[in-house]
Coordinates of C-alpha atoms and ligand atoms in Angstrom, one line a residue:
X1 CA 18.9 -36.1 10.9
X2 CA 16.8 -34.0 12.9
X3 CA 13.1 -32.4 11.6
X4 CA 13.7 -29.0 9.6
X5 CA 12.1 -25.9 9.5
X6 CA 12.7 -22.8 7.0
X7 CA 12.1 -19.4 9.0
X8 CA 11.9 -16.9 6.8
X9 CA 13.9 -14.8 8.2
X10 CA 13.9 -10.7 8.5
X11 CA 16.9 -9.9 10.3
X12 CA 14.9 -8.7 13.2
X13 CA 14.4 -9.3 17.0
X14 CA 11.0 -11.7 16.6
X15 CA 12.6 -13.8 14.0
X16 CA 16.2 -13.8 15.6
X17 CA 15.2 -14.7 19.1
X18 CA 12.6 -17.0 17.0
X19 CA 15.4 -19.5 15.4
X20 CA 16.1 -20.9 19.8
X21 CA 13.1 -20.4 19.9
X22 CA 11.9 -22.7 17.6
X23 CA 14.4 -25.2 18.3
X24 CA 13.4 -25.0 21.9
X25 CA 10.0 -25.5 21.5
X26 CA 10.0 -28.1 18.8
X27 CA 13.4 -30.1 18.7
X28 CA 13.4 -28.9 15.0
X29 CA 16.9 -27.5 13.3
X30 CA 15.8 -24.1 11.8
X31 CA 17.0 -22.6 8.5
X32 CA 17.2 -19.3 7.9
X33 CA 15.7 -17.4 4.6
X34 CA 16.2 -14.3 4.1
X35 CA 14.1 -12.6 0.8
X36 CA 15.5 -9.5 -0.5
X37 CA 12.3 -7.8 -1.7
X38 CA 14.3 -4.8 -1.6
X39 CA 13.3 -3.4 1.7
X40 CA 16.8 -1.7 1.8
X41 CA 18.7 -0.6 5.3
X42 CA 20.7 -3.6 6.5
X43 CA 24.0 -5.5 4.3
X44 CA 22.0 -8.7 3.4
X45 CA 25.4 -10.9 4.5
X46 CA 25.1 -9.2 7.9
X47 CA 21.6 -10.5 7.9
X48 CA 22.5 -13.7 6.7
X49 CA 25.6 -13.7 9.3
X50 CA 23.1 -13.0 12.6
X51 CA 21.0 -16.0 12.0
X52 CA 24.1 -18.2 12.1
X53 CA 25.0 -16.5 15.3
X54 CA 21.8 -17.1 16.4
X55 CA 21.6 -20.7 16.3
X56 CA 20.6 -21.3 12.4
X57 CA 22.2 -24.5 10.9
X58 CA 22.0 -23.0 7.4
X59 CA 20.9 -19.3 6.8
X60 CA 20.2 -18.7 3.1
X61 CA 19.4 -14.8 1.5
X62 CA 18.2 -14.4 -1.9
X63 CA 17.9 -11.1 -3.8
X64 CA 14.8 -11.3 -5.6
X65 CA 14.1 -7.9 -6.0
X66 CA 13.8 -8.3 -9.7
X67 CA 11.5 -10.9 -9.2
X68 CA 9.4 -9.5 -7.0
X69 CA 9.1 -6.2 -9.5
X70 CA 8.6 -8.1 -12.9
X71 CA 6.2 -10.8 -11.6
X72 CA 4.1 -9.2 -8.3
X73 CA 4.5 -5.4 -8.5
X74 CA 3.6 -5.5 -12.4
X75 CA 0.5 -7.5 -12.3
X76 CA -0.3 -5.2 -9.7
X77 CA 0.3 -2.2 -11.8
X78 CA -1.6 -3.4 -14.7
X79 CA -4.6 -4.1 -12.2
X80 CA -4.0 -0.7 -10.6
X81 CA -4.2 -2.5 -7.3
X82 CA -5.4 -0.4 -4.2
X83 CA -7.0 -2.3 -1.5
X84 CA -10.4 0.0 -0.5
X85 CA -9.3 2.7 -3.0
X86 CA -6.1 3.7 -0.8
X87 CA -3.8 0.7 -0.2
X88 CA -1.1 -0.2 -3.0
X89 CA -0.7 -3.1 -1.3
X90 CA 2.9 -3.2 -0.2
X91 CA 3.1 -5.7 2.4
X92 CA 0.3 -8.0 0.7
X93 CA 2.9 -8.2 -2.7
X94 CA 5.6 -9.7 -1.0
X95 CA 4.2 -12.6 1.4
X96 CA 3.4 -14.8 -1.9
X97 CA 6.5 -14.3 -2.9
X98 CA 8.6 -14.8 0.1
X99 CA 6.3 -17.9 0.6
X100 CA 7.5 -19.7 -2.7
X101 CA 10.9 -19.4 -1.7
X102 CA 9.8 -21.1 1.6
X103 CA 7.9 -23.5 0.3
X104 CA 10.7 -24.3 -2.7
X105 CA 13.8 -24.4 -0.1
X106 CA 11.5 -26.4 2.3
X107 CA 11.4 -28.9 -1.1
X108 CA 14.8 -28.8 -1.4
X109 CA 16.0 -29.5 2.0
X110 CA 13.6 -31.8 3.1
X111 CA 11.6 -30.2 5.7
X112 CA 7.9 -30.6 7.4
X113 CA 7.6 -27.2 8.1
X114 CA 8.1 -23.3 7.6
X115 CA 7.7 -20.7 9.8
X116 CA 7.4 -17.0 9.8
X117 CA 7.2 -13.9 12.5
X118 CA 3.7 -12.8 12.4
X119 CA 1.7 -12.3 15.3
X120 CA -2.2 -13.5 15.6
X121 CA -3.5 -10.2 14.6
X122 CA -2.7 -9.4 11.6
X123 CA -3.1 -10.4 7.5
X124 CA 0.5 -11.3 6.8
X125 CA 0.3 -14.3 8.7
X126 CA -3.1 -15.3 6.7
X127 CA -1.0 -14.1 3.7
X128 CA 2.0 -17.0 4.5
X129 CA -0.1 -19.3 5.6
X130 CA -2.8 -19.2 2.8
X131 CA 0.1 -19.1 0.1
X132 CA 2.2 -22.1 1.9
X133 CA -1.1 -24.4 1.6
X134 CA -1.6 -23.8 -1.9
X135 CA 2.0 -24.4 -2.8
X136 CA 2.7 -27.1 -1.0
X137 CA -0.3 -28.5 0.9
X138 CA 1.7 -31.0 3.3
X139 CA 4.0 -28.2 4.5
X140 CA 3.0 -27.1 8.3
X141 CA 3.3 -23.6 9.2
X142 CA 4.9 -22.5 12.5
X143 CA 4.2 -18.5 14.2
X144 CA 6.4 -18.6 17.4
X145 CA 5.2 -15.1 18.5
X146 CA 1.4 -16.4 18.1
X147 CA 1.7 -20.1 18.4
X148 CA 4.5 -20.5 20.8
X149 CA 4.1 -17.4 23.4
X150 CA 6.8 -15.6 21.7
X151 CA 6.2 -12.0 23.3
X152 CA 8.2 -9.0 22.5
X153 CA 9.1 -8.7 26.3
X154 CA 10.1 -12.3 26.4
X155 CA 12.1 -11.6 23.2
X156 CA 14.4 -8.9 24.8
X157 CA 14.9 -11.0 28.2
X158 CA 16.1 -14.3 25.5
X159 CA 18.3 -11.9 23.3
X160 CA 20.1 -11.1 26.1
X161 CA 20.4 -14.4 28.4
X162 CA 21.3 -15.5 25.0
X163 CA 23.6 -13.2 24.0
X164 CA 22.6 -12.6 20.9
X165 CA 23.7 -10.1 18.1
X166 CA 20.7 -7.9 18.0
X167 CA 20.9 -4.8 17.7
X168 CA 18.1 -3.4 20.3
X169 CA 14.9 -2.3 18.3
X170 CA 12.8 -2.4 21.6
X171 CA 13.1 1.5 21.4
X172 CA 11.6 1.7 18.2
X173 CA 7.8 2.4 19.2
X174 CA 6.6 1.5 15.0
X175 CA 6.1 -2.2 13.7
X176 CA 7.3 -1.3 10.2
X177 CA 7.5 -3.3 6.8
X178 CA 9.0 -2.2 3.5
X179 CA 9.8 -3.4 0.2
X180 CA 10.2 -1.4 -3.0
X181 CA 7.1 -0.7 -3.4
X182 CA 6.3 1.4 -0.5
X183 CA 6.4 1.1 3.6
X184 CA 4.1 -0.1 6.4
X185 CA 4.3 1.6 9.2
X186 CA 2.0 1.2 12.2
X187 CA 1.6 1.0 16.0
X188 CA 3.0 3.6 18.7
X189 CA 1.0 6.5 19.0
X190 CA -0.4 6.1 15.5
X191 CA -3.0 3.6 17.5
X192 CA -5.5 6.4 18.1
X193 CA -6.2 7.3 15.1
X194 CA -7.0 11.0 16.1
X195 CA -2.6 11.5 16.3
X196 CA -1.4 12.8 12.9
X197 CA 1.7 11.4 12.1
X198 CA 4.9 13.2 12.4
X199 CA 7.4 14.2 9.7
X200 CA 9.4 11.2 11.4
X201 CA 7.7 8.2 10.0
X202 CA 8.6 8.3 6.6
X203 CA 11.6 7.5 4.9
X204 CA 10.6 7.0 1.7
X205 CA 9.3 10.6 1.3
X206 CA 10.1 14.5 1.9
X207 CA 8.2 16.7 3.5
X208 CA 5.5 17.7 0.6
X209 CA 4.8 21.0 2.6
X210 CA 8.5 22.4 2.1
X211 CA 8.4 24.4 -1.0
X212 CA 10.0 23.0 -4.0
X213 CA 10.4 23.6 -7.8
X214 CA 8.1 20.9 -9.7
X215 CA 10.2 18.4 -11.4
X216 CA 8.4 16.5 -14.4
X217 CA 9.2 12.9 -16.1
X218 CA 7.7 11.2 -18.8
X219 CA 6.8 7.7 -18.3
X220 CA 6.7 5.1 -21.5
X221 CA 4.7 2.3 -21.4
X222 CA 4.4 -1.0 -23.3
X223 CA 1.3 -3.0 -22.8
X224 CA 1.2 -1.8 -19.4
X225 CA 4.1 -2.7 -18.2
X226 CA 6.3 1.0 -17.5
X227 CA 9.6 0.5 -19.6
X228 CA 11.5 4.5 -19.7
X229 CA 12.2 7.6 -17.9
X230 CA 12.3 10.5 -19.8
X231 CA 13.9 7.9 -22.6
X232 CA 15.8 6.2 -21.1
X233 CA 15.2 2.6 -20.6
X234 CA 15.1 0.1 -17.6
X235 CA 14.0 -2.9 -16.0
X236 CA 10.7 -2.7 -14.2
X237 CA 12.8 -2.6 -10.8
X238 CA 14.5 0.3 -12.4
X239 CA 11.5 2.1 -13.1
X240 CA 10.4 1.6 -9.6
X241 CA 13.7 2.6 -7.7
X242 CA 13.9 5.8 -10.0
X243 CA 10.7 6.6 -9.1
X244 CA 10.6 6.2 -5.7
X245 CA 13.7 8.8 -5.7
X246 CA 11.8 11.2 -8.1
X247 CA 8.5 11.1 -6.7
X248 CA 9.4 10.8 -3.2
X249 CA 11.3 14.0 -3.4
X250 CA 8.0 15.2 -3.7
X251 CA 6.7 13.3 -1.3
X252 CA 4.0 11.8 -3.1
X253 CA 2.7 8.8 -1.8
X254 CA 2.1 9.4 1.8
X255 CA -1.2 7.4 2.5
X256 CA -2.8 7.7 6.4
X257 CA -5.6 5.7 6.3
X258 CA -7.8 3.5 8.7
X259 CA -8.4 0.0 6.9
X260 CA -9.7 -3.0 7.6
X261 CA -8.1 -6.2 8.0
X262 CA -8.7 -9.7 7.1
X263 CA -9.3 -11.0 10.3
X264 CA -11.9 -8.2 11.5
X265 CA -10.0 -5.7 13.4
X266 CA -10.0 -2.2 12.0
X267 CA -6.2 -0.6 12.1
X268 CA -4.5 2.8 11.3
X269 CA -2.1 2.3 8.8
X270 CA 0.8 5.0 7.5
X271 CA 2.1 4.2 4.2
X272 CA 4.5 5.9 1.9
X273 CA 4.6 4.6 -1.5
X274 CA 5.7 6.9 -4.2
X275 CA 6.8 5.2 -7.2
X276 CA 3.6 3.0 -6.7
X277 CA 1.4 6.4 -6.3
X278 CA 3.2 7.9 -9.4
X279 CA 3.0 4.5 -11.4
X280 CA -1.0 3.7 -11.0
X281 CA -1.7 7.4 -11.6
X282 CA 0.7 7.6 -15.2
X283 CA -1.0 4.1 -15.9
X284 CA -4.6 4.7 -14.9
X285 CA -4.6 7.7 -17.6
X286 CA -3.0 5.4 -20.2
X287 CA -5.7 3.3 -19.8
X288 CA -8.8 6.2 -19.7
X289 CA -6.7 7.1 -23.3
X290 CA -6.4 3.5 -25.2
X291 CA -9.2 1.7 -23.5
X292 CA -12.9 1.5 -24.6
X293 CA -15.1 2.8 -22.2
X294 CA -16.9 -0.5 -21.0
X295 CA -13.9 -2.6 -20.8
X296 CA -12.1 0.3 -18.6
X297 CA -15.4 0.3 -16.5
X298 CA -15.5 -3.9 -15.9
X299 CA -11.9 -3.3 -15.7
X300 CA -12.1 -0.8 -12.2
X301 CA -14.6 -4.0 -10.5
X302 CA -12.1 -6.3 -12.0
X303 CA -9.2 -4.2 -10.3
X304 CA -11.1 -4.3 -7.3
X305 CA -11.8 -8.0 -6.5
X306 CA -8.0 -8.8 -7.1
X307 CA -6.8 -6.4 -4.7
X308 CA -9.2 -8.2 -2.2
X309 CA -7.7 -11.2 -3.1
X310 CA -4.8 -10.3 -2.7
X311 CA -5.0 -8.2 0.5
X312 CA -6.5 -11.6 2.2
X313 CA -3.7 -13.9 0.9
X314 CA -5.3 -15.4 -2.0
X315 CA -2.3 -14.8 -4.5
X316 CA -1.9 -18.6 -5.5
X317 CA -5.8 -18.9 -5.8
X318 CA -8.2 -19.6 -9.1
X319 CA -10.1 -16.8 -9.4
X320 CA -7.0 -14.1 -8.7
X321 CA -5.0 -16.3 -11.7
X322 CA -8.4 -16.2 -13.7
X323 CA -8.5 -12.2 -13.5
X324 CA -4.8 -12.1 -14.5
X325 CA -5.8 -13.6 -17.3
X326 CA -9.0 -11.0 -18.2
X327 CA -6.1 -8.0 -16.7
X328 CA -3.5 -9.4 -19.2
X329 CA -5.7 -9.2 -22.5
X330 CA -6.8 -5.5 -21.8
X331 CA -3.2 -4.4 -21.4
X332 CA -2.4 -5.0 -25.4
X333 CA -2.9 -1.2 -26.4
X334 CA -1.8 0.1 -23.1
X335 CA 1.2 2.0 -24.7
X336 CA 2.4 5.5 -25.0
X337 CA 3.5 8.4 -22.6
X338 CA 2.8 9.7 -19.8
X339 CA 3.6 13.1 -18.6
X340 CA 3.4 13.6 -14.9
X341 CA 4.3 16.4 -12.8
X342 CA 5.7 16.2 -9.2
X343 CA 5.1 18.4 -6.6
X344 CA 3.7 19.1 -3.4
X345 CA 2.7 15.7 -2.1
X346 CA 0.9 15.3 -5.5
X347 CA 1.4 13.2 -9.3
X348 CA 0.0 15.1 -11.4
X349 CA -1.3 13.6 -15.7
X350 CA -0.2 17.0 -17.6
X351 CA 0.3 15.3 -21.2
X352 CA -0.7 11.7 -22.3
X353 CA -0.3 10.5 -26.0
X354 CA -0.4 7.2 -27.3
X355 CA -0.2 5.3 -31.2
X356 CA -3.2 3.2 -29.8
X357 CA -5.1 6.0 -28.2
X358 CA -8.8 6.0 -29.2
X359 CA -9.0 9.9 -28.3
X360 CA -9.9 11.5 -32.0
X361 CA -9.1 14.8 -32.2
X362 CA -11.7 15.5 -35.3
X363 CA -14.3 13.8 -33.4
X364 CA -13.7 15.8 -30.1
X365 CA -13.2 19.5 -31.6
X366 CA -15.6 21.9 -31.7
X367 CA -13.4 23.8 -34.2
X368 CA -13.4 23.6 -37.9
X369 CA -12.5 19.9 -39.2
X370 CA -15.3 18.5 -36.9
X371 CA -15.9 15.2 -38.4
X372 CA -18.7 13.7 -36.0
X373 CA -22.3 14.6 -36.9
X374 CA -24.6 16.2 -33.9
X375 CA -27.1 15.3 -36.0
X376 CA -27.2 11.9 -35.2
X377 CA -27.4 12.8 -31.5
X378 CA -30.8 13.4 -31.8
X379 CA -32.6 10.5 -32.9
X380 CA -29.7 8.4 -30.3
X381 CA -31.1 10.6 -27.6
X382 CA -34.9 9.7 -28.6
X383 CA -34.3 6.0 -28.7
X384 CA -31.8 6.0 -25.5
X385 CA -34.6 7.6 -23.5
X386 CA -37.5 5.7 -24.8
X387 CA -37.4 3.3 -21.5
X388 CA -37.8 6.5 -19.5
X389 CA -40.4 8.0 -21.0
X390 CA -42.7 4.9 -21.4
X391 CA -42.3 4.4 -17.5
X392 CA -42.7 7.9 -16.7
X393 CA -45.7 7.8 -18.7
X394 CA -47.1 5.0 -16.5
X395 CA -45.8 6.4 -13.1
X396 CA -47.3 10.0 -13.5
X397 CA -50.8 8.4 -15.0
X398 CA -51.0 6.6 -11.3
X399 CA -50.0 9.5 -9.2
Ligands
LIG401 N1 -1.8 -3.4 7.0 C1 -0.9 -3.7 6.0 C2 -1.2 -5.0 5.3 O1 -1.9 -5.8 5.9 C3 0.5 -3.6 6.4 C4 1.1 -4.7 7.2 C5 2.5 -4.4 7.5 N2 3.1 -5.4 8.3 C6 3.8 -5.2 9.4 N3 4.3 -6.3 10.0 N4 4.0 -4.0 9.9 O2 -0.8 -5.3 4.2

């Protein structure tokens, strides 16, 4: 039987042209994985279908959507993941997890190798890569459009000498990822960073200028992990779909931002993400409610390292499994509601209670029924400045 290799497999010119392709270049028989991740559009069995047409001698899809939701996009939540501050990390989610279901079908099938459609210049091909060694370290992984002079132009010309079932997307200027977590969208005239994006891009989200009525939801949480709407229950992938509608009616979410990537290049990236937006915001205040205030302050550095991890591919890695770990343990009072109002491009906290919450009314009031005693303040405030006064002490006697 010939060598294998699994392609994981978008549907897409790269990766279509990319299964001769691959068989060209290597001898190998490719098989084609598609991961629903819930990027939406396309009839997965028409997907499936094309890679067969294309040359595939098995083309696999599995819907993981509710996968990807209860075991990437929730540990994300509870770390209130945003890559330098801005970035929910949409693409960065779902390369682990499309790279176990390489790595597992690899396994099961017997091949060497896997193989994805990333180009040299980017982080999802670190992402792959980096999550294929630490699954299964004797797997190879193959990039036809970096290792095997796979150009877009050359794409086209095989597509058609080929005859091949694509769909023409050489017309589409954007190089554009999605999942249900939000959508990547860059290239095209978006590469000088000085073009504001058009209305055009985004899919995800409405126009946040057009005037609307505010719509408001209440969102329940259970140690951290969002479980109602306004009361009514669902599965984390629930939550998220329902919020993408809600929020992105709104269009809350729309991120234009110039980041920097793994391997050194600075890009422009448009992003819309608005149940992601609307999640970490209801969560974040959750947290400022039932957390004590030096946890929730190691918690934001804590938050911060693991979206570096996990923007450079380090998903399957010791430390990022070590600070899910610390992330997990403060999540065991984050529960209550959230109130957040929607409108105008914004996700807006307007009411937050919570059975854990460590906010004490007769503590903070300056009505009657105060309970705390500003007498104490005093001598705290004499004691807490102490190191400040003996140094200033010494600093003024030298000047
Ligand atoms: N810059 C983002 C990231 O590195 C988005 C990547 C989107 N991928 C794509 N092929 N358009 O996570």
């Amino acid at each position: 039987m010939a060598e294998r290799v699994v392609l994981a497999y978008s549907g897409g010119l790269d990766t279509s042209v990319g299964i001769g392709w691959l068989k060209d270049a290597t001898g190998k028989e490719v098989v084609a994985l598609a991961i629903d991740v819930g990027q939406g559009g396309e009839n997965m069995d028409d997907i499936r279908q094309r890679a067969l047409d294309c040359g595939a001698v098995e083309s696999l899809v599995v819907d993981a959507k509710e996968e990807f939701a209860n075991d990437y996009l929730m540990p994300a939540l509870k770390a209130n993941a945003m890559y330098q501050k801005t970035y929910p990390l949409v693409s960065a989610l779902s390369r682990p997890l499309i790279s176990k279901h390489l790595a597992r079908v690899a396994k099961e099938l017997g091949a060497s190798s896997v193989a994805h459609g990333c180009t040299g210049k980017g982080n999802d091909q670190v992402r792959f890569e980096a999550a294929i060694a630490a699954l299964a370290p004797d797997l190879t992984s193959i990039a036809p459009v970096r290792d095997l002079a796979l150009t877009r132009d050359k794409a086209i010309l095989y597509a058609e000498e080929h005859n091949l079932p694509i769909r023409q997307s050489a017309k589409n200027p954007y190089s554009i990822d999605k999942n249900v977590w939000g959508r990547a969208v860059e290239t095209g005239f978006l590469e000088d960073p000085w073009n504001a994006p058009i209305e055009d891009l985004y899919e995800y989200t409405q126009d946040p200028t057009i005037p609307r009525e505010a719509d408001e939801v209440t969102i329940t949480f259970v140690a951290g992990i969002p479980t109602a709407i306004d009361g009514v229950s669902y599965t984390p992938l629930g939550i998220v779909e329902q919020l993408n509608t809600l929020a992105g009616k709104h269009g809350v979410g729309r991120i234009d931002v110039v980041e920097d990537r793994l391997i050194g290049i600075k890009s422009r990236e448009v992003y819309e993400a608005p149940a992601a937006v609307a999640l970490i915001t209801a969560h974040e205040a959750l947290e400022a409610l039932t957390l004590e205030r030096d946890l929730a302050r190691y918690k934001r550095g804590v938050e911060a390292e693991w979206s570096n991890l996990v923007y450079d591919g380090l998903w399957f890695s010791g430390l990022k499994r070590s600070l899910d770990v610390f992330i997990d343990d403060t999540q065991k009072y984050v529960s209550g509601d959230i109130r957040l109002k929607l409108q105008g491009g914004r996700a807006t906290v307007t009411g937050q209670k919570s059975a854990q919450s460590l906010y004490d009314f007769d503590l903070a009031t300056y009505d009657t029924g105060d309970t705390f005693d500003q007498s104490l303040s005093k001598g705290f405030i004499e004691i807490w400045s102490l190191p400040s006064r003996i140094s200033a002490r010494r600093d003024l006697a030298g000047s």
